[in-house]
C-alpha atoms as a PDB file:
ATOM      1  CA  MET A   1       5.178 -79.075  48.574  1.00  0.00           C
ATOM      2  CA  ARG A   2       2.174 -77.350  47.000  1.00  0.00           C
ATOM      3  CA  ILE A   3       0.645 -80.689  46.032  1.00  0.00           C
ATOM      4  CA  TRP A   4       0.915 -82.072  49.555  1.00  0.00           C
ATOM      5  CA  THR A   5      -0.555 -78.895  51.020  1.00  0.00           C
ATOM      6  CA  THR A   6      -3.479 -79.192  48.628  1.00  0.00           C
ATOM      7  CA  ILE A   7      -4.018 -82.849  49.470  1.00  0.00           C
ATOM      8  CA  LEU A   8      -3.929 -82.085  53.188  1.00  0.00           C
ATOM      9  CA  ALA A   9      -6.411 -79.218  52.786  1.00  0.00           C
ATOM     10  CA  VAL A  10      -8.817 -81.408  50.803  1.00  0.00           C
ATOM     11  CA  THR A  11      -8.528 -84.188  53.370  1.00  0.00           C
ATOM     12  CA  LEU A  12      -9.284 -81.877  56.285  1.00  0.00           C
ATOM     13  CA  LEU A  13     -12.043 -79.856  54.636  1.00  0.00           C
ATOM     14  CA  ALA A  14     -13.723 -82.566  52.584  1.00  0.00           C
ATOM     15  CA  PRO A  15     -15.904 -84.388  55.169  1.00  0.00           C
ATOM     16  CA  ALA A  16     -18.083 -81.353  56.007  1.00  0.00           C
ATOM     17  CA  SER A  17     -18.292 -80.308  52.368  1.00  0.00           C
ATOM     18  CA  TRP A  18     -19.180 -83.800  51.152  1.00  0.00           C
ATOM     19  CA  ALA A  19     -21.980 -83.986  53.687  1.00  0.00           C
ATOM     20  CA  ALA A  20     -23.449 -80.687  52.464  1.00  0.00           C
ATOM     21  CA  GLY A  21     -23.813 -82.109  48.945  1.00  0.00           C
ATOM     22  CA  GLY A  22     -22.367 -79.082  47.180  1.00  0.00           C
ATOM     23  CA  PRO A  23     -19.948 -78.912  44.260  1.00  0.00           C
ATOM     24  CA  GLU A  24     -17.003 -77.508  46.248  1.00  0.00           C
ATOM     25  CA  PRO A  25     -15.358 -80.812  47.280  1.00  0.00           C
ATOM     26  CA  TYR A  26     -15.495 -82.026  43.694  1.00  0.00           C
ATOM     27  CA  ILE A  27     -13.811 -78.851  42.465  1.00  0.00           C
ATOM     28  CA  ARG A  28     -11.052 -79.327  45.034  1.00  0.00           C
ATOM     29  CA  ALA A  29     -10.701 -82.980  44.083  1.00  0.00           C
ATOM     30  CA  ALA A  30     -10.514 -82.025  40.392  1.00  0.00           C
ATOM     31  CA  LEU A  31      -7.722 -79.590  41.196  1.00  0.00           C
ATOM     32  CA  VAL A  32      -5.786 -82.186  43.172  1.00  0.00           C
ATOM     33  CA  ARG A  33      -6.217 -84.768  40.395  1.00  0.00           C
ATOM     34  CA  LEU A  34      -5.018 -82.242  37.832  1.00  0.00           C
ATOM     35  CA  ARG A  35      -1.923 -81.465  39.893  1.00  0.00           C
ATOM     36  CA  LEU A  36      -1.239 -85.183  40.179  1.00  0.00           C
ATOM     37  CA  ASN A  37      -1.573 -85.424  36.373  1.00  0.00           C
ATOM     38  CA  ASP A  38      -4.660 -87.627  36.544  1.00  0.00           C
ATOM     39  CA  LEU A  39      -6.600 -85.803  33.833  1.00  0.00           C
ATOM     40  CA  LYS A  40      -9.415 -88.326  33.451  1.00  0.00           C
ATOM     41  CA  ARG A  41     -10.415 -88.216  37.123  1.00  0.00           C
ATOM     42  CA  SER A  42     -10.025 -84.449  37.173  1.00  0.00           C
ATOM     43  CA  GLU A  43     -12.512 -84.287  34.318  1.00  0.00           C
ATOM     44  CA  ILE A  44     -14.931 -86.624  36.120  1.00  0.00           C
ATOM     45  CA  ASN A  45     -14.751 -84.561  39.317  1.00  0.00           C
ATOM     46  CA  LEU A  46     -15.328 -81.289  37.451  1.00  0.00           C
ATOM     47  CA  TYR A  47     -18.262 -82.802  35.553  1.00  0.00           C
ATOM     48  CA  THR A  48     -19.810 -83.997  38.827  1.00  0.00           C
ATOM     49  CA  ALA A  49     -19.299 -80.556  40.382  1.00  0.00           C
ATOM     50  CA  VAL A  50     -21.016 -78.888  37.433  1.00  0.00           C
ATOM     51  CA  LEU A  51     -23.967 -81.284  37.624  1.00  0.00           C
ATOM     52  CA  ARG A  52     -24.343 -80.674  41.368  1.00  0.00           C
ATOM     53  CA  ALA A  53     -24.137 -76.905  40.872  1.00  0.00           C
ATOM     54  CA  ARG A  54     -26.817 -77.078  38.163  1.00  0.00           C
ATOM     55  CA  LYS A  55     -29.023 -79.124  40.480  1.00  0.00           C
ATOM     56  CA  GLN A  56     -28.622 -76.542  43.275  1.00  0.00           C
ATOM     57  CA  GLY A  57     -28.989 -73.568  40.934  1.00  0.00           C
ATOM     58  CA  SER A  58     -25.499 -72.237  41.628  1.00  0.00           C
ATOM     59  CA  TYR A  59     -23.858 -72.979  38.277  1.00  0.00           C
ATOM     60  CA  ALA A  60     -23.144 -69.318  37.460  1.00  0.00           C
ATOM     61  CA  GLN A  61     -21.427 -68.823  40.812  1.00  0.00           C
ATOM     62  CA  LEU A  62     -19.347 -71.970  40.340  1.00  0.00           C
ATOM     63  CA  VAL A  63     -18.135 -70.922  36.898  1.00  0.00           C
ATOM     64  CA  ALA A  64     -17.371 -67.412  38.140  1.00  0.00           C
ATOM     65  CA  ASN A  65     -15.253 -68.884  40.938  1.00  0.00           C
ATOM     66  CA  ILE A  66     -13.356 -71.144  38.560  1.00  0.00           C
ATOM     67  CA  ARG A  67     -12.654 -68.381  36.068  1.00  0.00           C
ATOM     68  CA  ASN A  68     -11.944 -65.558  38.526  1.00  0.00           C
ATOM     69  CA  LYS A  69     -10.134 -67.165  41.464  1.00  0.00           C
ATOM     70  CA  ALA A  70      -6.473 -67.847  40.842  1.00  0.00           C
ATOM     71  CA  VAL A  71      -6.656 -71.077  42.848  1.00  0.00           C
ATOM     72  CA  TYR A  72      -9.255 -72.628  40.553  1.00  0.00           C
ATOM     73  CA  ARG A  73      -8.118 -71.051  37.280  1.00  0.00           C
ATOM     74  CA  GLU A  74      -5.536 -73.825  37.019  1.00  0.00           C
ATOM     75  CA  LEU A  75      -8.401 -76.199  36.154  1.00  0.00           C
ATOM     76  CA  LEU A  76      -8.738 -74.432  32.800  1.00  0.00           C
ATOM     77  CA  THR A  77      -5.240 -75.513  31.764  1.00  0.00           C
ATOM     78  CA  SER A  78      -6.749 -78.888  30.880  1.00  0.00           C
ATOM     79  CA  LYS A  79      -8.467 -78.618  27.504  1.00  0.00           C
ATOM     80  CA  ARG A  80     -11.037 -81.213  28.487  1.00  0.00           C
ATOM     81  CA  ASN A  81     -11.998 -79.288  31.635  1.00  0.00           C
ATOM     82  CA  ALA A  82     -12.259 -76.084  29.596  1.00  0.00           C
ATOM     83  CA  LEU A  83     -14.489 -77.930  27.135  1.00  0.00           C
ATOM     84  CA  ILE A  84     -16.815 -79.045  29.931  1.00  0.00           C
ATOM     85  CA  LEU A  85     -17.272 -75.466  31.071  1.00  0.00           C
ATOM     86  CA  ASP A  86     -17.707 -74.200  27.490  1.00  0.00           C
ATOM     87  CA  LEU A  87     -20.428 -76.749  26.810  1.00  0.00           C
ATOM     88  CA  PHE A  88     -22.305 -76.114  30.037  1.00  0.00           C
ATOM     89  CA  ASP A  89     -22.065 -72.353  29.428  1.00  0.00           C
ATOM     90  CA  SER A  90     -23.754 -72.964  26.087  1.00  0.00           C
ATOM     91  CA  GLU A  91     -26.391 -75.048  27.835  1.00  0.00           C
ATOM     92  CA  ALA A  92     -26.938 -72.329  30.453  1.00  0.00           C
ATOM     93  CA  VAL A  93     -27.698 -69.687  27.814  1.00  0.00           C
ATOM     94  CA  GLY A  94     -29.931 -72.067  25.865  1.00  0.00           C
ATOM     95  CA  THR A  95     -27.747 -72.714  22.821  1.00  0.00           C
ATOM     96  CA  LEU A  96     -27.457 -76.450  23.533  1.00  0.00           C
ATOM     97  CA  THR A  97     -29.650 -78.915  25.383  1.00  0.00           C
ATOM     98  CA  LEU A  98     -28.311 -81.148  28.132  1.00  0.00           C
ATOM     99  CA  GLU A  99     -28.520 -84.155  25.805  1.00  0.00           C
ATOM    100  CA  GLU A 100     -26.436 -82.332  23.185  1.00  0.00           C
ATOM    101  CA  VAL A 101     -23.873 -81.415  25.840  1.00  0.00           C
ATOM    102  CA  LYS A 102     -23.551 -85.044  26.901  1.00  0.00           C
ATOM    103  CA  GLU A 103     -23.238 -86.139  23.270  1.00  0.00           C
ATOM    104  CA  GLN A 104     -20.502 -83.589  22.579  1.00  0.00           C
ATOM    105  CA  LEU A 105     -18.602 -84.720  25.666  1.00  0.00           C
ATOM    106  CA  ARG A 106     -18.529 -88.240  24.235  1.00  0.00           C
ATOM    107  CA  LYS A 107     -16.873 -86.981  21.014  1.00  0.00           C
ATOM    108  CA  PRO A 108     -15.540 -83.494  21.705  1.00  0.00           C
ATOM    109  CA  GLN A 109     -13.025 -82.778  18.953  1.00  0.00           C
ATOM    110  CA  PRO A 110     -15.254 -81.187  16.263  1.00  0.00           C
ATOM    111  CA  LEU A 111     -17.008 -78.900  18.734  1.00  0.00           C
ATOM    112  CA  ARG A 112     -13.767 -77.979  20.492  1.00  0.00           C
ATOM    113  CA  ASP A 113     -12.357 -76.875  17.144  1.00  0.00           C
ATOM    114  CA  ALA A 114     -15.434 -74.750  16.575  1.00  0.00           C
ATOM    115  CA  LEU A 115     -15.285 -73.204  20.048  1.00  0.00           C
ATOM    116  CA  ALA A 116     -11.591 -72.359  19.843  1.00  0.00           C
ATOM    117  CA  ASN A 117     -11.523 -68.876  18.386  1.00  0.00           C
ATOM    118  CA  THR A 118      -7.765 -68.753  18.378  1.00  0.00           C
ATOM    119  CA  VAL A 119      -5.138 -68.513  15.699  1.00  0.00           C
ATOM    120  CA  PRO A 120      -3.162 -71.758  15.355  1.00  0.00           C
ATOM    121  CA  THR A 121       0.118 -71.764  17.255  1.00  0.00           C
ATOM    122  CA  ALA A 122       2.119 -72.638  14.132  1.00  0.00           C
ATOM    123  CA  TYR A 123       0.782 -69.534  12.415  1.00  0.00           C
ATOM    124  CA  ILE A 124       1.742 -67.324  15.354  1.00  0.00           C
ATOM    125  CA  GLU A 125       5.213 -68.846  15.466  1.00  0.00           C
ATOM    126  CA  ALA A 126       5.666 -68.212  11.732  1.00  0.00           C
ATOM    127  CA  LEU A 127       4.785 -64.532  12.193  1.00  0.00           C
ATOM    128  CA  ARG A 128       7.263 -63.930  15.006  1.00  0.00           C
ATOM    129  CA  SER A 129      10.575 -62.504  14.034  1.00  0.00           C
ATOM    130  CA  PRO A 130      13.560 -64.745  14.806  1.00  0.00           C
END
C-alpha cells in the first residue's frame, strides 16, 4: 500500500515540480525507484537531483533534507546512493573536484572502502556473545 501511495503522490505532484526545474521530483522518483527495487534508476535520479541542486545553489539544503527527514532517509539504505552523497559532500567542502567525483562514481569500490569508517560486520558478530 505504501508503494502505491508514493507512486500516486509523485504522479500528482510531479508536473508542477518538473516545470520548476528543481531537484525535488528527482528525489521523489529516486525514492519510488528504490521502493520498487530498481536501484540503478534510483541512483540516476538521485545523481540528477544532486546536479540540479548544485546548479541552483541548494545542495546543502537537499542533503540536509535527505539526511534529516524520515521520508527521504530511506534513500541512504542503498550503498550507491550513500556513496553519491558522500562524494558530493567531499566536493562541496573542496576535498575532491567534480571530475574526481565523476571518476569515482565510475569505479566506486576503493573509495567506498575508504569512506566506510565502520567495523566489519563479521568482526562485530564474532564479538557478540551467543
